[in-house]
PDB file of C-alpha atoms in Angstrom:
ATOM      1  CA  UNK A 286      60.715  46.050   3.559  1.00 79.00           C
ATOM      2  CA  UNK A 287      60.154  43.935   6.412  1.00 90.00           C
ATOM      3  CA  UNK A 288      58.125  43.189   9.416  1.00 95.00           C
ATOM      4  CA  UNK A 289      60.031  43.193  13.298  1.00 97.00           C
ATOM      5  CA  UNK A 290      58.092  41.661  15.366  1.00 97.00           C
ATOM      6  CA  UNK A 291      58.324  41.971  19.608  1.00 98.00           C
ATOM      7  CA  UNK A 292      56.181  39.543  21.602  1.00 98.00           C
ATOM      8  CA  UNK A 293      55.765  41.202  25.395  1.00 98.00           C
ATOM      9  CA  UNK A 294      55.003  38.286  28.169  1.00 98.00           C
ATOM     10  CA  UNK A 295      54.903  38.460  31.996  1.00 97.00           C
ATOM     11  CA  UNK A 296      57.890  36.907  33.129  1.00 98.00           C
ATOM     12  CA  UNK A 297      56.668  33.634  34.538  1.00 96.00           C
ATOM     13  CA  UNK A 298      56.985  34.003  38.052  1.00 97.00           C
ATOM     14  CA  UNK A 299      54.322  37.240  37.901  1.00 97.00           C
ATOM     15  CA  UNK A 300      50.579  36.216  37.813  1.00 97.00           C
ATOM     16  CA  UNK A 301      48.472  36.974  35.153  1.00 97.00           C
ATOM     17  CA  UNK A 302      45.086  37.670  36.382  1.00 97.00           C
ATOM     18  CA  UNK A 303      43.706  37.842  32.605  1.00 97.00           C
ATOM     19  CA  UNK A 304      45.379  34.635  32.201  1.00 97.00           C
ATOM     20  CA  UNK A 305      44.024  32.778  34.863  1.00 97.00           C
ATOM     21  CA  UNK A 306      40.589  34.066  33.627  1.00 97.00           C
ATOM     22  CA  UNK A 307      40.632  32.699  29.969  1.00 97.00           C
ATOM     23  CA  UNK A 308      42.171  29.350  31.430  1.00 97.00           C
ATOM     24  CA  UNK A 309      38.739  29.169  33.827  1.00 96.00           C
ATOM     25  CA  UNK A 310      36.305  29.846  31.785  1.00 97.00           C
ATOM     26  CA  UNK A 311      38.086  27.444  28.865  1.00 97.00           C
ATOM     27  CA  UNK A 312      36.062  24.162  30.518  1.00 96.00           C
ATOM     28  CA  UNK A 313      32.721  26.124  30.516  1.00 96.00           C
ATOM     29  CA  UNK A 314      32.866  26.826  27.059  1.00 97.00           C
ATOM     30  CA  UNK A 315      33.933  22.983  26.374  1.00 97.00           C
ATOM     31  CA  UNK A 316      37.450  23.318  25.950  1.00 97.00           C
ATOM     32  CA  UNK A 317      39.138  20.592  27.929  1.00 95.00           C
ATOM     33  CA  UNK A 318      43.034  19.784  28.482  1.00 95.00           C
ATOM     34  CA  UNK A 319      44.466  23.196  28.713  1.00 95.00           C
ATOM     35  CA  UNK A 320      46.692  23.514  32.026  1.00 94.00           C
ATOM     36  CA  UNK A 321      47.983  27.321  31.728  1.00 96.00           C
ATOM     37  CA  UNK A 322      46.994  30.190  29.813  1.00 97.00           C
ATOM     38  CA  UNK A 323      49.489  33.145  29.636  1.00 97.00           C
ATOM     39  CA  UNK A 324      48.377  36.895  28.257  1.00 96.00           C
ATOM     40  CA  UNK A 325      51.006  38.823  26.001  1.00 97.00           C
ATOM     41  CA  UNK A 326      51.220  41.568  23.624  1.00 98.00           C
ATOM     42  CA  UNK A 327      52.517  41.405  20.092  1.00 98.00           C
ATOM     43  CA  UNK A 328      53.966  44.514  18.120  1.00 98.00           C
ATOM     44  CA  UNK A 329      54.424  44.789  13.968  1.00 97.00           C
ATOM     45  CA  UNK A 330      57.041  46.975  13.235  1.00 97.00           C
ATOM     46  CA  UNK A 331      56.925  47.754   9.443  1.00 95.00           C
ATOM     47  CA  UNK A 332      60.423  48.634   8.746  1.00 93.00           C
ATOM     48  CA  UNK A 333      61.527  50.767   5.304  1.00 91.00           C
ATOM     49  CA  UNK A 334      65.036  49.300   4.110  1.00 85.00           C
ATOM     50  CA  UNK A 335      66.997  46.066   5.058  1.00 87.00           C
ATOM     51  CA  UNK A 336      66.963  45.358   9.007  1.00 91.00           C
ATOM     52  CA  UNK A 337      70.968  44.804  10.042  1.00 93.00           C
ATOM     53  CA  UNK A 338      71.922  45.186  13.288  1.00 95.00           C
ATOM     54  CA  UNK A 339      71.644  48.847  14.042  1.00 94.00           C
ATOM     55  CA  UNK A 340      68.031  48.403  13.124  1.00 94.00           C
ATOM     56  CA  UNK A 341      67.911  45.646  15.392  1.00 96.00           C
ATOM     57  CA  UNK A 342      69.834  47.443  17.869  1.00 96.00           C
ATOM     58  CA  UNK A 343      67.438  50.300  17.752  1.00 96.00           C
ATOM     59  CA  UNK A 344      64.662  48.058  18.268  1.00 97.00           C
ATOM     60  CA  UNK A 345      65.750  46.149  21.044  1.00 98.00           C
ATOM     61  CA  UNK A 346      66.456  49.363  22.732  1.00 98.00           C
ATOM     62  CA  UNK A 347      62.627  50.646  21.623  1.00 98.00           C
ATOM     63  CA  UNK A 348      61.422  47.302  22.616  1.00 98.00           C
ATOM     64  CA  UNK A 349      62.927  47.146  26.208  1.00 98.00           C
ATOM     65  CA  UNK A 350      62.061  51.178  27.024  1.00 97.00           C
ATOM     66  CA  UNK A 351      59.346  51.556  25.842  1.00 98.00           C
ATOM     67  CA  UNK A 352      56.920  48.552  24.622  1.00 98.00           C
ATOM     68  CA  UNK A 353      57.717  46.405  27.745  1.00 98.00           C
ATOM     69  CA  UNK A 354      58.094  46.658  31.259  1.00 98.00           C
ATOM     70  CA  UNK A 355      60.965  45.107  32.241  1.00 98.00           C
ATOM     71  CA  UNK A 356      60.860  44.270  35.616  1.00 98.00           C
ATOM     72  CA  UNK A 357      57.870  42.242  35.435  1.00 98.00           C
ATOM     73  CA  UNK A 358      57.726  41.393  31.276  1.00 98.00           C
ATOM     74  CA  UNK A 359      60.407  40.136  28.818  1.00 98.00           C
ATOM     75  CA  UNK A 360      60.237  40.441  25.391  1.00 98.00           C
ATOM     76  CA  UNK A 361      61.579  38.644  21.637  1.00 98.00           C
ATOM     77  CA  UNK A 362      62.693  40.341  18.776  1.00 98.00           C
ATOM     78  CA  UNK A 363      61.866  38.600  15.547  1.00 96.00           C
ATOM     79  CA  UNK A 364      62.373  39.588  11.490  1.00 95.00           C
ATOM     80  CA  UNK A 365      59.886  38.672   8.958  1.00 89.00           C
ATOM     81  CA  UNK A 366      60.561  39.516   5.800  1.00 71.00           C
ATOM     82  CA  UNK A 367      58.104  40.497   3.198  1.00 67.00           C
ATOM     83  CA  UNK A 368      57.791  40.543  -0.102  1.00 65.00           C
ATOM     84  CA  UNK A 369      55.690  42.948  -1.968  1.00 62.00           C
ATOM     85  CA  UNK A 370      53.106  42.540   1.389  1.00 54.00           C
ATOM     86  CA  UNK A 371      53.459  39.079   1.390  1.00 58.00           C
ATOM     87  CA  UNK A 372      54.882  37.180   4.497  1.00 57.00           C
ATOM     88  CA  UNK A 373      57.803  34.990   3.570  1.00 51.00           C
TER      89      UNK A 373
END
């Protein structure tokens, strides 16, 4: 078994209003230093049986149709294997 995982950002030349919200009220709550603060998603795909490239493929092709939107978000594809529910 392992775990895909897809990260979904806003490419960087799109604002992020939610962004730009955390990254103002950051000094009010005494946080100090932080220039930019960027919103995302992040997707766990549990996946039954070894993960080769038509896995991958598959994906990919879930990834950019349906989790993101691609003309304002881009997206990673990432493995993590597991073993017996333990992150390697």
């Amino acid at each position: 078994m392992a775990r895909v995982v897809v990260d979904v950002m806003l490419k960087p030349e799109i604002l992020d209003p939610q962004g730009q919200a955390v990254q103002r009220a950051l000094p009010r709550l005494g946080f100090d230093g932080i220039s930019d603060v960027r919103q995302g998603k992040r997707f766990e795909l549990e996946v039954d049986g070894p993960v080769d490239d038509a896995a991958l493929a598959r994906i990919h092709e879930l990834a950019e149709t349906f989790l993101a939107n691609t003309v304002i978000e881009n997206f990673t594809v990432k493995v993590e294997e597991l073993v017996a529910g333990v992150e390697k």
